[in-house]
Coordinates of C-alpha atoms in Angstrom, one line a residue:
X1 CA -34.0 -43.8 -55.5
X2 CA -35.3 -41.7 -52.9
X3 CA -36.3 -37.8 -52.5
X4 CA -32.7 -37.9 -49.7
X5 CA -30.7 -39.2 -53.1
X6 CA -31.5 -36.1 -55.1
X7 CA -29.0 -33.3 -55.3
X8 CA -30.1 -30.7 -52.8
X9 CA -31.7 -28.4 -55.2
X10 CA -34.1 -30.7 -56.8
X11 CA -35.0 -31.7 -53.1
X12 CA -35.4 -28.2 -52.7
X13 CA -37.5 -27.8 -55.6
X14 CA -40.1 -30.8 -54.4
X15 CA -40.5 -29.0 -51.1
X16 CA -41.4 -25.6 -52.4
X17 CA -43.9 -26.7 -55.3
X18 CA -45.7 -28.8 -52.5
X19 CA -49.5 -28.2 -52.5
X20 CA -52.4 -30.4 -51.4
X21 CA -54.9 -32.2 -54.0
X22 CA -56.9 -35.1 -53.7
X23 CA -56.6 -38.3 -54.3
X24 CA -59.2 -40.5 -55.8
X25 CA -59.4 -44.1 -55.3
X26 CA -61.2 -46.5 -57.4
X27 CA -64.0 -49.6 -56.6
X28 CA -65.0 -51.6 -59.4
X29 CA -67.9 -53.4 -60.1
X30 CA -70.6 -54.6 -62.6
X31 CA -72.4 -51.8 -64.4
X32 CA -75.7 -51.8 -63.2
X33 CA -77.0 -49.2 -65.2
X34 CA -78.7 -47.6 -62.3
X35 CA -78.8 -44.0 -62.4
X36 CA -76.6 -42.7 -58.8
X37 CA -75.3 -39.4 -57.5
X38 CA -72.2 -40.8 -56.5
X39 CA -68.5 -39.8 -58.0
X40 CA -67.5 -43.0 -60.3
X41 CA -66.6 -43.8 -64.0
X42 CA -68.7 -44.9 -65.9
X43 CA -72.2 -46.5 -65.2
X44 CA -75.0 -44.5 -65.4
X45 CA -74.9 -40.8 -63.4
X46 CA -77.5 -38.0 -62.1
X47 CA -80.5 -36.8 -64.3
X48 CA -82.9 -34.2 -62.7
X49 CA -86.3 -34.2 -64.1
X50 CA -87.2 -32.4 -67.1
X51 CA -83.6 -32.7 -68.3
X52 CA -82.8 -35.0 -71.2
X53 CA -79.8 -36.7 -71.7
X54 CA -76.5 -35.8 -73.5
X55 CA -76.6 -37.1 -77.3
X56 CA -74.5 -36.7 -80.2
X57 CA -76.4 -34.3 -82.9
X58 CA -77.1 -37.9 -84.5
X59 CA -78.8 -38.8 -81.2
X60 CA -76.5 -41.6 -80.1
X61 CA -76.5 -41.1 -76.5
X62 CA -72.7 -40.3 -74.8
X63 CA -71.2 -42.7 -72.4
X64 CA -70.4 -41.4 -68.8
X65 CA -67.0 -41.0 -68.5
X66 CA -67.1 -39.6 -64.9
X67 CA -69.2 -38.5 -62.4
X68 CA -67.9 -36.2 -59.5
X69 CA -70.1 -35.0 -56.4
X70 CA -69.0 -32.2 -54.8
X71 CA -70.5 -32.8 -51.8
X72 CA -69.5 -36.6 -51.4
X73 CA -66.0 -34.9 -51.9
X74 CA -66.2 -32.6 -48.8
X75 CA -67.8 -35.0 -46.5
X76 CA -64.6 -37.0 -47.1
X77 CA -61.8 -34.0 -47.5
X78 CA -61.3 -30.9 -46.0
X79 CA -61.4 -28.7 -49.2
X80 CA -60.3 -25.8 -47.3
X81 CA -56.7 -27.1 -47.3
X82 CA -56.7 -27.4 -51.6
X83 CA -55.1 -24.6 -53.6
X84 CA -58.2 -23.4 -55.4
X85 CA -62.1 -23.3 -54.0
X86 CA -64.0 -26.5 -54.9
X87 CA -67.5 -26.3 -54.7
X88 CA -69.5 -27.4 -51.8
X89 CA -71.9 -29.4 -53.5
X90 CA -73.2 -30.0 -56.9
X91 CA -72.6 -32.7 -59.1
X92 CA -70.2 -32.5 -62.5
X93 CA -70.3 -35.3 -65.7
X94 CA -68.1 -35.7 -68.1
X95 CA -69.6 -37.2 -71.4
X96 CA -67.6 -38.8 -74.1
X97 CA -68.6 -40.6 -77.8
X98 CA -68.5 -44.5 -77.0
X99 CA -68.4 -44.7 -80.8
X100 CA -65.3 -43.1 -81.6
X101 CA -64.3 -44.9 -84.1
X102 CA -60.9 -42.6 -84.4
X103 CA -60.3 -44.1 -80.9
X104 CA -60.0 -40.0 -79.9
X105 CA -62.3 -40.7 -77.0
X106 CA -64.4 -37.8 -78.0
X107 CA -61.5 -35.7 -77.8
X108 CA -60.9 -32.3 -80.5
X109 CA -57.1 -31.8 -79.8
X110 CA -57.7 -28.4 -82.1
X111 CA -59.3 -26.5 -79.2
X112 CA -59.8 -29.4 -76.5
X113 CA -63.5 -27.4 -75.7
X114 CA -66.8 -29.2 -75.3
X115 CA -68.5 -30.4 -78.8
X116 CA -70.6 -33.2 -80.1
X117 CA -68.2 -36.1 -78.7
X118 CA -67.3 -34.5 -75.1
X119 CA -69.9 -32.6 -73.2
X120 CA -69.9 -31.8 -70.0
X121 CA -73.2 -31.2 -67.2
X122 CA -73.0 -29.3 -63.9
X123 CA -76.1 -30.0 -62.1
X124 CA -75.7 -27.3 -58.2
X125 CA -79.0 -28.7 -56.9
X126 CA -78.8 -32.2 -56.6
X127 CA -82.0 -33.0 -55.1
X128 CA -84.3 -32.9 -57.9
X129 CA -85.8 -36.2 -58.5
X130 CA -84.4 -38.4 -61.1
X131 CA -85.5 -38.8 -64.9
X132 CA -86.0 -42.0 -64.3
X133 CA -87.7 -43.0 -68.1
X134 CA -85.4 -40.6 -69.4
X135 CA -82.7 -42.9 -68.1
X136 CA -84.4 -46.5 -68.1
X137 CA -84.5 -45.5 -72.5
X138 CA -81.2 -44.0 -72.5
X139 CA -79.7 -47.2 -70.4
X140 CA -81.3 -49.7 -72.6
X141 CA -79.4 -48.0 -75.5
X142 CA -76.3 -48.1 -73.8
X143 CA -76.4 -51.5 -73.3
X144 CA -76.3 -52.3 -76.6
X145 CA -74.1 -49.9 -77.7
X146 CA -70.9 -51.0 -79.2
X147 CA -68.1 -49.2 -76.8
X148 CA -65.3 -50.9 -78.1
X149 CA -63.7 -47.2 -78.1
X150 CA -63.6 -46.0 -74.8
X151 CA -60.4 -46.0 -72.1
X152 CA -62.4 -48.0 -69.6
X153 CA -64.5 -51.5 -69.5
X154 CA -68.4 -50.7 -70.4
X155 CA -69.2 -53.5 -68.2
X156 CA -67.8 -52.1 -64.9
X157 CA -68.2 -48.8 -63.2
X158 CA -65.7 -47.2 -60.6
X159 CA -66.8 -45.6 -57.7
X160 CA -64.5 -43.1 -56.0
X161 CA -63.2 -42.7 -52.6
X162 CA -61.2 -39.3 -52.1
X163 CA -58.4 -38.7 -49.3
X164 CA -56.4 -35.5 -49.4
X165 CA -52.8 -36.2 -50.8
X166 CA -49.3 -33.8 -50.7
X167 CA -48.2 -33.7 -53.7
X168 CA -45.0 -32.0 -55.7
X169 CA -44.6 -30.6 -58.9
X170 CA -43.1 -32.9 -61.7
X171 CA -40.4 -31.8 -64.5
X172 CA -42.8 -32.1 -67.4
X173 CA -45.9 -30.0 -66.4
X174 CA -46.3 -26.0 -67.5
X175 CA -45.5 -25.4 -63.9
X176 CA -42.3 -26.7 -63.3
X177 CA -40.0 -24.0 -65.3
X178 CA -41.4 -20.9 -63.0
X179 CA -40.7 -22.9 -59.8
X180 CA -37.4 -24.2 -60.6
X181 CA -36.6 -20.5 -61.8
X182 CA -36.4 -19.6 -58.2
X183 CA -33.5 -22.5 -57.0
X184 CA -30.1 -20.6 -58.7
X185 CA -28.7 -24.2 -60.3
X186 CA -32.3 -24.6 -61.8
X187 CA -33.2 -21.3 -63.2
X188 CA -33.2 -21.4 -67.0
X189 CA -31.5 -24.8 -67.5
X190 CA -33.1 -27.8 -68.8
X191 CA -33.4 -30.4 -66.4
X192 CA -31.5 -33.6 -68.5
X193 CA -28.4 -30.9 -68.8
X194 CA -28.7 -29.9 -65.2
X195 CA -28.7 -33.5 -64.3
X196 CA -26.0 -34.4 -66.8
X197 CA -23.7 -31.8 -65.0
X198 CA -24.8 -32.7 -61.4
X199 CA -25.0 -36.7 -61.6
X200 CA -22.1 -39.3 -62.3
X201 CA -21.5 -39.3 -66.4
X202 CA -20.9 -42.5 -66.1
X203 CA -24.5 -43.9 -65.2
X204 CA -27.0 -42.9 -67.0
X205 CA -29.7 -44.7 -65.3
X206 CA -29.1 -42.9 -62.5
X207 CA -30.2 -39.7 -64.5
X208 CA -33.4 -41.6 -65.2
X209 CA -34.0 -42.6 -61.5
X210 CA -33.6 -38.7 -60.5
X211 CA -36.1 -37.6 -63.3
X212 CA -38.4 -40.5 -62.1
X213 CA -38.2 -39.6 -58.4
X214 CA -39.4 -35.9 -60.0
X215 CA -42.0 -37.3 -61.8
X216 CA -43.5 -39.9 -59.9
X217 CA -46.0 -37.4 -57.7
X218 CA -48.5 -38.1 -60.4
X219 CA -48.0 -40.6 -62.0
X220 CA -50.6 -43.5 -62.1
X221 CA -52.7 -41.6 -59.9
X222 CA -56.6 -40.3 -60.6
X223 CA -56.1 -36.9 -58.7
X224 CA -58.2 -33.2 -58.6
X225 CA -56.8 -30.1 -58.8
X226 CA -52.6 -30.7 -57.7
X227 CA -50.2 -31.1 -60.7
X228 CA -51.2 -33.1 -63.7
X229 CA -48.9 -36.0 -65.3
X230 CA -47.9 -36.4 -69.1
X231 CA -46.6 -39.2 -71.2
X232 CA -45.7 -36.7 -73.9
X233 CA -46.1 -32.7 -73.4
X234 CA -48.2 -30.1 -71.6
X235 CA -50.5 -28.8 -73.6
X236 CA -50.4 -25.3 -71.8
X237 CA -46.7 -25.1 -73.0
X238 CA -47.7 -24.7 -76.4
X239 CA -51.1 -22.9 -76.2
X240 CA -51.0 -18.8 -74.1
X241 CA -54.7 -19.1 -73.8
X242 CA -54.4 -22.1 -71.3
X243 CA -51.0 -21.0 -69.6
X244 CA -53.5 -19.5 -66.5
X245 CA -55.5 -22.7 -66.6
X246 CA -55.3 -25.7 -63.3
X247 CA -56.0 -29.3 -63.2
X248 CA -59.3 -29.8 -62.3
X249 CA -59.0 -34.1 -62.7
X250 CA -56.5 -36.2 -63.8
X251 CA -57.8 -40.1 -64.6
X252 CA -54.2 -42.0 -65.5
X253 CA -54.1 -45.4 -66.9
X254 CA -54.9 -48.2 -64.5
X255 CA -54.0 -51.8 -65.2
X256 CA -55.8 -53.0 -61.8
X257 CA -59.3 -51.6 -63.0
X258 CA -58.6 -52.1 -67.0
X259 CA -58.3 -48.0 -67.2
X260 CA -55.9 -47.4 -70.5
X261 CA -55.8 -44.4 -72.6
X262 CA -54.5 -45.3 -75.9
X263 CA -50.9 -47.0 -75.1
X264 CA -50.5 -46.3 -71.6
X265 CA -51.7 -42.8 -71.3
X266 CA -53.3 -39.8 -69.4
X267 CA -56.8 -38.0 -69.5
X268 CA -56.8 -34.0 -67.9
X269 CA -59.3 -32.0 -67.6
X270 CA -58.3 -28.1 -67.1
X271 CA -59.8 -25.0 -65.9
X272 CA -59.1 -21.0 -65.1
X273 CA -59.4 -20.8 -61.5
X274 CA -61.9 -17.6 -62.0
X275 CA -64.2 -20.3 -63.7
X276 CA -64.1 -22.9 -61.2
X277 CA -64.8 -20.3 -58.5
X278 CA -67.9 -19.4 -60.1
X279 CA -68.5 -22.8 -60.8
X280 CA -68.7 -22.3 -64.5
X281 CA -67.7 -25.3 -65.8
X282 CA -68.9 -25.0 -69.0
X283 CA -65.1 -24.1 -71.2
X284 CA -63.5 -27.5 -69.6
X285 CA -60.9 -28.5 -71.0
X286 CA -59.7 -31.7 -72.7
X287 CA -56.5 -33.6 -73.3
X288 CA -55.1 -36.7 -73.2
X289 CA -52.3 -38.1 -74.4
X290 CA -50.2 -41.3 -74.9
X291 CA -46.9 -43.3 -75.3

């Protein structure tokens, strides 16, 4: 099914909610264990000198979950067409236990904050030179770490290529009710009953292929800022203290680079707009969630 298959108000709905994001795309490799400045998953990211690495209060180091730079991001987008102000350089990590043995990914679904398991570094000058024993110990740990507990291969590390991507809002994100309260058939009806009354009784598949079709914008896609994707419910739904936060980055299971969160799920990482335009990243949040 295509977006021309839709009734007309959900095709109306996919071109109002349109915005622009980016779109990450992933290169995998061996992990090296060399320390780099460039956006990836995994391997071994940016330390500046006089810095020390992010540990566990029990001093087991964190794994690198990902590693965006801000810069490499502009040089390859125009981040004056996204819906909320990146910054123009700088360099963001995103730690995560390797030793989870709840298989939570460092995750605390009671706040979704930073704590001991998930940690997060924003380093805005990036050309301090390296820690390099700093990271030459801390990579020797890793390697013998047992990371049987993490969404992603240990042995491999991703590095990301961006390219600015249109993108529509999806039924099952917080976002979706206040836009399709603007389209008449929409407003205040529940999409499966609105598609139940619009689509042929008799073929309920076809009701699956229209929800799909809304869906699919971000589906299986690693993405920043734009509309995130769920496999169960929106976390903003439930909780009014998030209800003004955006998707910052989105990392979706990915069979072709052994990417899988839980059974087939989604990682997102949220923040208030006022925070990521004073490049406070320090409140990030985190969810993910699964089949």
């Amino acid at each position: 099914m295509n977006k021309s298959d839709l009734p007309m108000p959900l095709q109306t709905l996919l071109d109002i909610s349109k915005v622009n994001c980016v779109k990450i795309k992933l290169s995998k490799q061996d992990n090296d264990f060399v320390p780099s400045l460039t956006s990836k998953i995994s391997g071994m990211g940016y330390l500046p000198a006089g810095e020390r690495y992010p540990v566990k209060t029990d001093g087991t180091p964190l794994v690198l979950l990902a590693q965006l730079n801000f810069r490499q991001i502009a040089n390859q987008v125009d981040i004056s067409q996204l819906p909320h102000p990146l910054p123009k350089q700088g360099i963001l990590q995103i730690y995560i236990d390797g030793k989870d043995d709840d298989y939570l990914y460092g995750c605390n679904f009671d706040d979704y904050l930073p704590h001991d398991g998930y940690q997060m570094r924003f380093w805005q000058d990036d050309s301090l030179p390296l820690n390099i024993d700093e990271l030459n110990k801390v990579g020797e740990q890793l390697k013998h770490l047992d990371t049987d507990c993490l969404p992603f291969d240990f042995n491999c590390q991703y590095d990301m290529n961006f390219v600015l991507h249109e993108q529509s809002c999806g039924t099952n994100c917080f976002e979706y009710s206040a836009i399709a309260d603007t389209i008449e058939p929409l407003k205040g009806n529940d999409i499966w009953n609105y598609l139940e009354e619009t689509l042929d009784v008799d073929d309920p598949d076809e009701h699956l292929e229209c929800y799909d079709e809304l869906s699919g914008n971000s589906y299986g896609q690693h993405l920043i800022l734009g509309y995130p994707y769920f496999t169960q419910t929106d976390p903003r739904e439930y909780n009014e203290q998030l209800q003004k936060h955006v998707l910052l980055f989105q990392i979706d299971t990915d069979d072709d680079n052994d990417i899988m969160w839980g059974d087939a799920g989604v990682a997102n990482f949220f923040i208030h707009p006022d925070d990521l335009k004073n490049q406070d990243f320090s409140k990030l949040i985190y969810n993910w969630d699964c089949c």
